[in-house]
Short mmCIF file of N, CA and C in Angstrom, two decimals:
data_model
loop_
_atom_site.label_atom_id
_atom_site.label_comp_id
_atom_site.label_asym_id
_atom_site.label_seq_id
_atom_site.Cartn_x
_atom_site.Cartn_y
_atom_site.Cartn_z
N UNK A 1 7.73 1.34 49.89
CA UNK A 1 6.95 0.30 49.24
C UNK A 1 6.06 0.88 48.15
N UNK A 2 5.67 1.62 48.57
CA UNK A 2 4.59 3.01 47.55
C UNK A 2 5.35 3.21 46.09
N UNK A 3 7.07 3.59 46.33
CA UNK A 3 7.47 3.68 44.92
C UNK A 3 7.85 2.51 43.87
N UNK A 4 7.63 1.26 45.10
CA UNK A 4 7.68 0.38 44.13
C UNK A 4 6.54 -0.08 43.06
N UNK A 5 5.81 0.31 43.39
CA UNK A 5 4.00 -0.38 43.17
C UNK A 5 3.22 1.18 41.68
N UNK A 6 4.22 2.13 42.28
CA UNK A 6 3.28 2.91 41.10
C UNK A 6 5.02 3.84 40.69
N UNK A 7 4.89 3.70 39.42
CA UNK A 7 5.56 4.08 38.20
C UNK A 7 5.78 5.41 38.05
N UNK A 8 6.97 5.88 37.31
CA UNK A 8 6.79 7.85 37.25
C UNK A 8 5.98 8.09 36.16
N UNK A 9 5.13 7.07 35.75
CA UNK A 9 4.06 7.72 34.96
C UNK A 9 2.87 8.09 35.66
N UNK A 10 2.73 7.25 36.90
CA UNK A 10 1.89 7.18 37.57
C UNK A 10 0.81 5.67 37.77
N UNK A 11 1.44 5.13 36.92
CA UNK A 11 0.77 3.82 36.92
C UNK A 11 1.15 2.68 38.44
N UNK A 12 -0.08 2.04 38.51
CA UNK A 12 0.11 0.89 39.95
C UNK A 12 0.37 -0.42 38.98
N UNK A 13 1.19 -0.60 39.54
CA UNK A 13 1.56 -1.82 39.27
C UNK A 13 1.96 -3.33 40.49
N UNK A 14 0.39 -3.63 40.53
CA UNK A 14 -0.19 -4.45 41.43
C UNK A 14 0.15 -6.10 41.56
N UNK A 15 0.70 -6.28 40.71
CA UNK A 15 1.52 -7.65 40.34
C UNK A 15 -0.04 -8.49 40.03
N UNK A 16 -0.92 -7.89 39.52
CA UNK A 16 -2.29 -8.98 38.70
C UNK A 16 -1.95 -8.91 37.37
N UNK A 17 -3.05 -9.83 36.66
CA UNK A 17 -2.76 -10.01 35.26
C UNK A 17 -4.31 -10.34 34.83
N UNK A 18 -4.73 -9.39 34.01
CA UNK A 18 -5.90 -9.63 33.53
C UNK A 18 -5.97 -9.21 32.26
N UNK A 19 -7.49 -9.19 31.86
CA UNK A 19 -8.14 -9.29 30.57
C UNK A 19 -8.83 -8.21 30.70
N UNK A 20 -9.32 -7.61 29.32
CA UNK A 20 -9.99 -6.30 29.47
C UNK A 20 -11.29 -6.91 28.11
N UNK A 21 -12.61 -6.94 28.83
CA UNK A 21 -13.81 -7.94 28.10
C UNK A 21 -14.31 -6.61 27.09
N UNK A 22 -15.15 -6.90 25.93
CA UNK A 22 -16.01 -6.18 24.66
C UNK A 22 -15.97 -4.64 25.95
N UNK A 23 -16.92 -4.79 27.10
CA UNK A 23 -17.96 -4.07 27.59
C UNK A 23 -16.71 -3.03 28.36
N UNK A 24 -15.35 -3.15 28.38
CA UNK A 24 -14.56 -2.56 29.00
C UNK A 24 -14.24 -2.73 30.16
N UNK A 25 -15.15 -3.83 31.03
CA UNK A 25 -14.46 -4.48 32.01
C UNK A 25 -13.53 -5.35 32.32
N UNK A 26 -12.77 -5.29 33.19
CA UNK A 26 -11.24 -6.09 33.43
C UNK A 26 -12.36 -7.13 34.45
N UNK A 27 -11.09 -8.21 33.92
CA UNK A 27 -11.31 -9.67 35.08
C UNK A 27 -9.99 -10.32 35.34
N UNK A 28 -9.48 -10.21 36.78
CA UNK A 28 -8.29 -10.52 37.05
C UNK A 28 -8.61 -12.38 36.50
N UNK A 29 -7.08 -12.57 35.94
CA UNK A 29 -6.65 -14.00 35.77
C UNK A 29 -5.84 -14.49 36.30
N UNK A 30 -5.06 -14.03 36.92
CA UNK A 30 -3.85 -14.53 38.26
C UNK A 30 -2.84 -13.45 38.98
N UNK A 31 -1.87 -13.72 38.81
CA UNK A 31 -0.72 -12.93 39.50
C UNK A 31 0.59 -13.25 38.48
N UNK A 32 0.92 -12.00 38.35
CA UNK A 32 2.33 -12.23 37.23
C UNK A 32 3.29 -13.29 37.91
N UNK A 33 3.43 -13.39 38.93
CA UNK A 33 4.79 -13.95 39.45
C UNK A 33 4.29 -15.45 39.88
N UNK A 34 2.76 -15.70 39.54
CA UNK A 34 1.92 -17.41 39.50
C UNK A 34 2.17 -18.07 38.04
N UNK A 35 2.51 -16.82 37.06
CA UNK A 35 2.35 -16.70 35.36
C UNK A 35 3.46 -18.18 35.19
N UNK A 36 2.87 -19.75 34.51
CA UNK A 36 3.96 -20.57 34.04
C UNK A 36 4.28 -20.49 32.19
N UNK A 37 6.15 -20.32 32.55
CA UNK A 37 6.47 -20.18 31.01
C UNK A 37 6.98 -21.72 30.88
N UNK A 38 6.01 -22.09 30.13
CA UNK A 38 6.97 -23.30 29.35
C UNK A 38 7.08 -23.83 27.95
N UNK A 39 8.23 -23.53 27.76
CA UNK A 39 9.00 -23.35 26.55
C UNK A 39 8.30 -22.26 25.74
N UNK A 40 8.30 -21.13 26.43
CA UNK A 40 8.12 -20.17 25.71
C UNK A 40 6.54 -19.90 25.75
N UNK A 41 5.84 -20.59 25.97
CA UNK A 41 4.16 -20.16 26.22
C UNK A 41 3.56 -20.38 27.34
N UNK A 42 3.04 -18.95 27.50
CA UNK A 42 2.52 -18.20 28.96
C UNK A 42 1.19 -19.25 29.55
N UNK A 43 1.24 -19.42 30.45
CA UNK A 43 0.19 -20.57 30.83
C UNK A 43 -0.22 -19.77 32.41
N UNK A 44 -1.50 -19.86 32.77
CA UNK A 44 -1.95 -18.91 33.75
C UNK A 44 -2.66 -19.75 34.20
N UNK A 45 -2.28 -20.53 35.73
CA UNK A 45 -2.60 -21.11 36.20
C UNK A 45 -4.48 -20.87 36.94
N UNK A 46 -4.13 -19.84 37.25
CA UNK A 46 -6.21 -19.88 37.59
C UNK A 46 -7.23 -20.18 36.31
N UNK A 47 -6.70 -20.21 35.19
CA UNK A 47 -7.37 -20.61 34.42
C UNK A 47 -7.82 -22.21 34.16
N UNK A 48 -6.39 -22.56 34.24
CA UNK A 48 -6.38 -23.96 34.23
C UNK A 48 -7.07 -24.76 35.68
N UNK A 49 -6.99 -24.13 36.82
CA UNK A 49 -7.61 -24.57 37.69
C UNK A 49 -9.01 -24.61 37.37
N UNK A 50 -9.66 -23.22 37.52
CA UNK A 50 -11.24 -23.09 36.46
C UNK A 50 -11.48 -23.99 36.14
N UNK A 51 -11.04 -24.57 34.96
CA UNK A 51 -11.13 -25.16 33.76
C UNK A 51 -10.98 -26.83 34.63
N UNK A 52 -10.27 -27.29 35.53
CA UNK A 52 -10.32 -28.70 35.83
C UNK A 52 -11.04 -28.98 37.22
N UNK A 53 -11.37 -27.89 37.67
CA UNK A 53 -12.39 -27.87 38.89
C UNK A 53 -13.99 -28.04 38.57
N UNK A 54 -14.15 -28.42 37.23
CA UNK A 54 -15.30 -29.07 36.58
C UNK A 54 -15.69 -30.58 36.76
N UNK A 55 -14.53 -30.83 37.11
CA UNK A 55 -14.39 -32.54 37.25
C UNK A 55 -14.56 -32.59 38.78
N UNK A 56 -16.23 -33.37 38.81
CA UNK A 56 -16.96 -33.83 39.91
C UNK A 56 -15.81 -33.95 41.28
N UNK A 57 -14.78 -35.45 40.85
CA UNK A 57 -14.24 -35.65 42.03
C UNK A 57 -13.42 -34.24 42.96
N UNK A 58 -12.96 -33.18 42.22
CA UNK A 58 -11.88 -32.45 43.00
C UNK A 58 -12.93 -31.57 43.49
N UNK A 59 -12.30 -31.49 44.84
CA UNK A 59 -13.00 -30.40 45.85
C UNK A 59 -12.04 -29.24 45.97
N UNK A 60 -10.73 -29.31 45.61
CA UNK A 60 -9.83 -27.97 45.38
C UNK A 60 -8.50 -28.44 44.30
N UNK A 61 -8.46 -27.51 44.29
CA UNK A 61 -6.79 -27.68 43.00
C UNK A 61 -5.97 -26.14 42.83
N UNK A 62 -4.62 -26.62 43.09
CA UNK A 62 -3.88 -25.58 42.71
C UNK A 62 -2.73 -26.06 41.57
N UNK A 63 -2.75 -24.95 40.59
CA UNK A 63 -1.33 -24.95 39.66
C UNK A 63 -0.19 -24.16 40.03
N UNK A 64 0.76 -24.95 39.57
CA UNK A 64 1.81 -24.06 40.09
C UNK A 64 3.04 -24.89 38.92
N UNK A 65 3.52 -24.01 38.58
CA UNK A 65 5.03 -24.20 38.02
C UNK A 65 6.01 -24.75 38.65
N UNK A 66 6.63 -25.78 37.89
CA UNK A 66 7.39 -27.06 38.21
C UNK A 66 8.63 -26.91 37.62
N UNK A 67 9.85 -26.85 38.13
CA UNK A 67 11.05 -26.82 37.67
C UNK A 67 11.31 -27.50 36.12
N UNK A 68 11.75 -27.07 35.23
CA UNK A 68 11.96 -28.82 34.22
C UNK A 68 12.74 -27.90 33.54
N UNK A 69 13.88 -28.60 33.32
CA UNK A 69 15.17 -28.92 32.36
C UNK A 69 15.12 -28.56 31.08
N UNK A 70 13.96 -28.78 30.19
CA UNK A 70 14.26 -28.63 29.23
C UNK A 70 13.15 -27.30 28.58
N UNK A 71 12.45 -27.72 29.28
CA UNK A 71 11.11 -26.59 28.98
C UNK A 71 11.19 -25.54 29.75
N UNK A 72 12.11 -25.02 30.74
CA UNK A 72 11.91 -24.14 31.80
C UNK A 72 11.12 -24.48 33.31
N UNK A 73 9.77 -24.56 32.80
CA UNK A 73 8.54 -24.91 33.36
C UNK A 73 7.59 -26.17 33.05
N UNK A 74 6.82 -27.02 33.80
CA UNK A 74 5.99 -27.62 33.60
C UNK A 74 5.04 -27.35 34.07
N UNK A 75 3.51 -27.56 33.65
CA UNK A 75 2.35 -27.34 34.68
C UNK A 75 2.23 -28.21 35.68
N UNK A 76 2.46 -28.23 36.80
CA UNK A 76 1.82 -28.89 37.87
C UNK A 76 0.61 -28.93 38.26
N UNK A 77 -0.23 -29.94 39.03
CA UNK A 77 -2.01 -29.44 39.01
C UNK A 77 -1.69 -30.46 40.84
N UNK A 78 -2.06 -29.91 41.71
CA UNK A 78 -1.82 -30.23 43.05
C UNK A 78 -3.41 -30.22 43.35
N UNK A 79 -4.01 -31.78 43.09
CA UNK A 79 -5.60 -31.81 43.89
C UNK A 79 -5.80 -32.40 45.40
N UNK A 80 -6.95 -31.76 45.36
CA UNK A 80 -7.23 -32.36 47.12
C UNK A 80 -8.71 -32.81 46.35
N UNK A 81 -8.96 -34.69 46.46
CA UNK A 81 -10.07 -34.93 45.99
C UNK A 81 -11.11 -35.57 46.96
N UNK A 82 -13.07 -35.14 46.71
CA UNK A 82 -13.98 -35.19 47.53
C UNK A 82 -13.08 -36.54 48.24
N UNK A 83 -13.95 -36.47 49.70
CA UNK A 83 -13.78 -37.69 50.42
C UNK A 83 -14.40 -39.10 49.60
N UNK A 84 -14.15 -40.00 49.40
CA UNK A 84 -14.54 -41.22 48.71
C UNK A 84 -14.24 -41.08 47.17
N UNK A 85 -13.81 -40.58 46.95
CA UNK A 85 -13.81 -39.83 45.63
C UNK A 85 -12.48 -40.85 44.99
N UNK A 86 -12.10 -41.29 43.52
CA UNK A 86 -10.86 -41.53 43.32
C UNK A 86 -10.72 -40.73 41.74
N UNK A 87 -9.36 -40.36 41.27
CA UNK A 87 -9.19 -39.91 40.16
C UNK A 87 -7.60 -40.46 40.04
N UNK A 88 -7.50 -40.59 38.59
CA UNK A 88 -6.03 -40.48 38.21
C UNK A 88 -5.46 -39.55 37.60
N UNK A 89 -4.15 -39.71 37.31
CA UNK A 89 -3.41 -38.55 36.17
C UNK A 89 -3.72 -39.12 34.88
N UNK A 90 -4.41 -40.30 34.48
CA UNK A 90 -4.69 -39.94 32.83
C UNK A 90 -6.14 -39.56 33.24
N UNK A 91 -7.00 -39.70 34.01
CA UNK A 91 -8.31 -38.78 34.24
C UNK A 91 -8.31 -38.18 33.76
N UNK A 92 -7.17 -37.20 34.51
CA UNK A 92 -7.16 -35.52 34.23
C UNK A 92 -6.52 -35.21 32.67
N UNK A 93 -5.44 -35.67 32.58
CA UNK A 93 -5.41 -35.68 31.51
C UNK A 93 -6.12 -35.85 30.34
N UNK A 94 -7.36 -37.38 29.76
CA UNK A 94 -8.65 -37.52 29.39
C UNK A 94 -9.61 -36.34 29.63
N UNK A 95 -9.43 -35.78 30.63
CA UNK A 95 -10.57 -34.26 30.65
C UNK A 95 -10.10 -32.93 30.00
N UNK A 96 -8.52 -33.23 29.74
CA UNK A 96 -8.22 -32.22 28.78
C UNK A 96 -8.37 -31.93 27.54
N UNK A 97 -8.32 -32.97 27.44
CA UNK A 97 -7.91 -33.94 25.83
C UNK A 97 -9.25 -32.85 24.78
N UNK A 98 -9.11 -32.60 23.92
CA UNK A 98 -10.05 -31.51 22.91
C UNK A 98 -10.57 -30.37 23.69
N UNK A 99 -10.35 -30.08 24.54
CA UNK A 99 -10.97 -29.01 25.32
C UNK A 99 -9.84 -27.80 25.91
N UNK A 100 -8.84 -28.22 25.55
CA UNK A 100 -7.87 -27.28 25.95
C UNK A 100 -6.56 -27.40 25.31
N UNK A 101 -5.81 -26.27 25.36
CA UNK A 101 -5.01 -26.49 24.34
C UNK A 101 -3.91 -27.41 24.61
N UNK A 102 -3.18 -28.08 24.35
CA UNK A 102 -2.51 -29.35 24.73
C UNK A 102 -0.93 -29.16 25.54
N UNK A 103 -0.46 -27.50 25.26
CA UNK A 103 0.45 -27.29 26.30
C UNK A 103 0.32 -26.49 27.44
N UNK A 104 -1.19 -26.70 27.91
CA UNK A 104 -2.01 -26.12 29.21
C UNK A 104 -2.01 -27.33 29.89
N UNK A 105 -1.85 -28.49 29.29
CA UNK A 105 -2.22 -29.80 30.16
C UNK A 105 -1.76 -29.88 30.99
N UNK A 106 -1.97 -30.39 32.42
CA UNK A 106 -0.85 -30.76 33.22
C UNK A 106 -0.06 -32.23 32.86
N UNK A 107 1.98 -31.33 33.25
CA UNK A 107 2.30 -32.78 33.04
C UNK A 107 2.88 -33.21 33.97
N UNK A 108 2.21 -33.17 35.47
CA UNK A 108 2.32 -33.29 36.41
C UNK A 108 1.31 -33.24 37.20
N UNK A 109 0.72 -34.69 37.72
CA UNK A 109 -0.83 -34.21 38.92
C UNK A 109 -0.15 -34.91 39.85
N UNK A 110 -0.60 -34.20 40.96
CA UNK A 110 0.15 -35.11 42.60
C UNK A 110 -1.35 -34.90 43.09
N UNK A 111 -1.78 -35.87 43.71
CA UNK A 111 -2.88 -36.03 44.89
C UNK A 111 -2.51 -35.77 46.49
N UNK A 112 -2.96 -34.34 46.93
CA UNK A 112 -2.71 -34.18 48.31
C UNK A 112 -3.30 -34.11 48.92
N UNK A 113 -3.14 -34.14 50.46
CA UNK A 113 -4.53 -33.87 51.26
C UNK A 113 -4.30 -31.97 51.75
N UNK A 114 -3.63 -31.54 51.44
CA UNK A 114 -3.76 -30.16 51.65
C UNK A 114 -2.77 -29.60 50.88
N UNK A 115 -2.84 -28.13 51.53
CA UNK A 115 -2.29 -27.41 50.42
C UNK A 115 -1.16 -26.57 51.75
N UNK A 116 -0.04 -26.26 51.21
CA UNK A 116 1.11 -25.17 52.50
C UNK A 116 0.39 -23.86 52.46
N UNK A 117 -0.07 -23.80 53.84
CA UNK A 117 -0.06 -22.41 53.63
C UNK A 117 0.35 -21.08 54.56
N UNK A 118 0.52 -20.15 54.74
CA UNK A 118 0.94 -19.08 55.06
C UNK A 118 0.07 -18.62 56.64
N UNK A 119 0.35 -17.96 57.59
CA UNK A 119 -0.25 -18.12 58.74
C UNK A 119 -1.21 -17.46 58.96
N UNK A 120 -1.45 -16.53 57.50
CA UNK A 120 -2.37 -16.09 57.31
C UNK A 120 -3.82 -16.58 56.46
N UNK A 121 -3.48 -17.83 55.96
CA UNK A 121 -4.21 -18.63 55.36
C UNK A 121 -4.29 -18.52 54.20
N UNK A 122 -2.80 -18.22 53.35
CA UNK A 122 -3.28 -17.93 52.09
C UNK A 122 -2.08 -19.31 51.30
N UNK A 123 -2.35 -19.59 50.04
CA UNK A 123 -1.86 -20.82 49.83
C UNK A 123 -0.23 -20.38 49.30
N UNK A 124 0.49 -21.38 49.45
CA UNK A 124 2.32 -20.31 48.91
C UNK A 124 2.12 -21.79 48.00
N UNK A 125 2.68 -21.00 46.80
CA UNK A 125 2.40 -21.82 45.49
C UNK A 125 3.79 -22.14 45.60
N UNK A 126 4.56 -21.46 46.11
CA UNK A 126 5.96 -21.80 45.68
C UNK A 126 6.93 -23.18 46.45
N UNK A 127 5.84 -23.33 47.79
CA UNK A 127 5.85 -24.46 48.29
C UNK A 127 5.25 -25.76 47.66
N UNK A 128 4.41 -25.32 46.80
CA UNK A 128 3.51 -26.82 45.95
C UNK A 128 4.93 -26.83 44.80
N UNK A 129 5.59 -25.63 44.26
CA UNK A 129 6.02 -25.84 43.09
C UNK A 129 7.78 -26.69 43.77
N UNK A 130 8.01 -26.76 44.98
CA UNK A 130 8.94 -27.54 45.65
C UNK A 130 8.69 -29.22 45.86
N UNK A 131 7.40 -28.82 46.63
CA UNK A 131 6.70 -30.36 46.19
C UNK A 131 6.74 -30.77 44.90
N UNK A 132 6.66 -30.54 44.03
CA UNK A 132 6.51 -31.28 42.11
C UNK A 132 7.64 -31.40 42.14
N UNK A 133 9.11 -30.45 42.82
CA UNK A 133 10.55 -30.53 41.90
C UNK A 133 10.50 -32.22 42.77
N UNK A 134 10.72 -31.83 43.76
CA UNK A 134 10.87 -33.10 44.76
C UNK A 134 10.65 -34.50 43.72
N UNK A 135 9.45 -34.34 43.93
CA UNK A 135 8.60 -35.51 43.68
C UNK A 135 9.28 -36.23 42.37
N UNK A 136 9.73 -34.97 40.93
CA UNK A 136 10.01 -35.17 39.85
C UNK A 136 11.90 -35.76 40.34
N UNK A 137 12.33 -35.69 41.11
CA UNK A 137 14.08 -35.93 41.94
C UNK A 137 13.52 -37.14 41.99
N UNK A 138 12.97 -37.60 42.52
CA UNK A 138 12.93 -38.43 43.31
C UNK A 138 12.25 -40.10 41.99
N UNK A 139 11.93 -39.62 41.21
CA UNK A 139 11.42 -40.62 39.66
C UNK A 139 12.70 -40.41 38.80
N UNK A 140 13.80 -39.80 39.31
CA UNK A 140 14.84 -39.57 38.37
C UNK A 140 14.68 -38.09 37.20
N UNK A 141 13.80 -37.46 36.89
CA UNK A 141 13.47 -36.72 36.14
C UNK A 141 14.07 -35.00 37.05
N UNK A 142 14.19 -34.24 35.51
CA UNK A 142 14.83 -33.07 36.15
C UNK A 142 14.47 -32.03 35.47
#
């Protein structure tokens, strides 16, 4: 497992993806293999979560990459919102709108009450990104 993770240069290669700030500090931004390509531009889902976990009603949100036909990828945005709470998908959408760049949007929000996760308690994105194909089968879309 060891030779997979560090390189004959010697480099680890940890499957994160970050930024390196003015001051020379790194700040992880996700996980390469969370990384959504669609149609060709890299979209990094913890960002976009960040960025819509501003909006009062959601008490959690995950992105995750969504099968699609023509683009490769779509953003998916999977919320769990406060109790009493209501939001829609042009909400979210309306909260994007000038504030982000317009193929970060999600074009896909599903409202859940939880999230799949692992027995260790960690969330498997790749189960939310089954949920969106589903969901998108099932409206006819592919």
């Amino acid at each position: 497992a060891t030779a997979e993770i560090i390189d004959a240069n010697g480099f680890l290669h940890s499957g994160d993806l970050g930024i390196k700030d003015e001051a020379g500090y790194f700040k992880i931004t996700g996980r390469i293999k969370d990384m959504i390509i669609r149609g060709g531009e890299n979209i990094y889902p913890k960002e976009i979560e960040e960025f819509l976990r501003q909006m009062s009603e959601i008490k959690d949100i995950q992105v995750a990459g969504v099968k699609d036909k023509r683009l490769g990828e779509i953003t998916g945005a999977f919320i769990i919102l406060h109790e009493g709470k209501t939001l829609t998908e042009e909400d979210v959408i309306e909260f994007c709108r000038g504030k982000i760049a317009k193929y970060k949007f999600p074009q896909l929000v599903l409202f859940v009450d939880s999230f799949p996760m692992t027995a260790s308690g960690k969330i498997q994105k790749f189960k939310l990104s089954e949920i969106g194909e589903a969901h998108r089968k099932s409206l006819g879309i592919e």
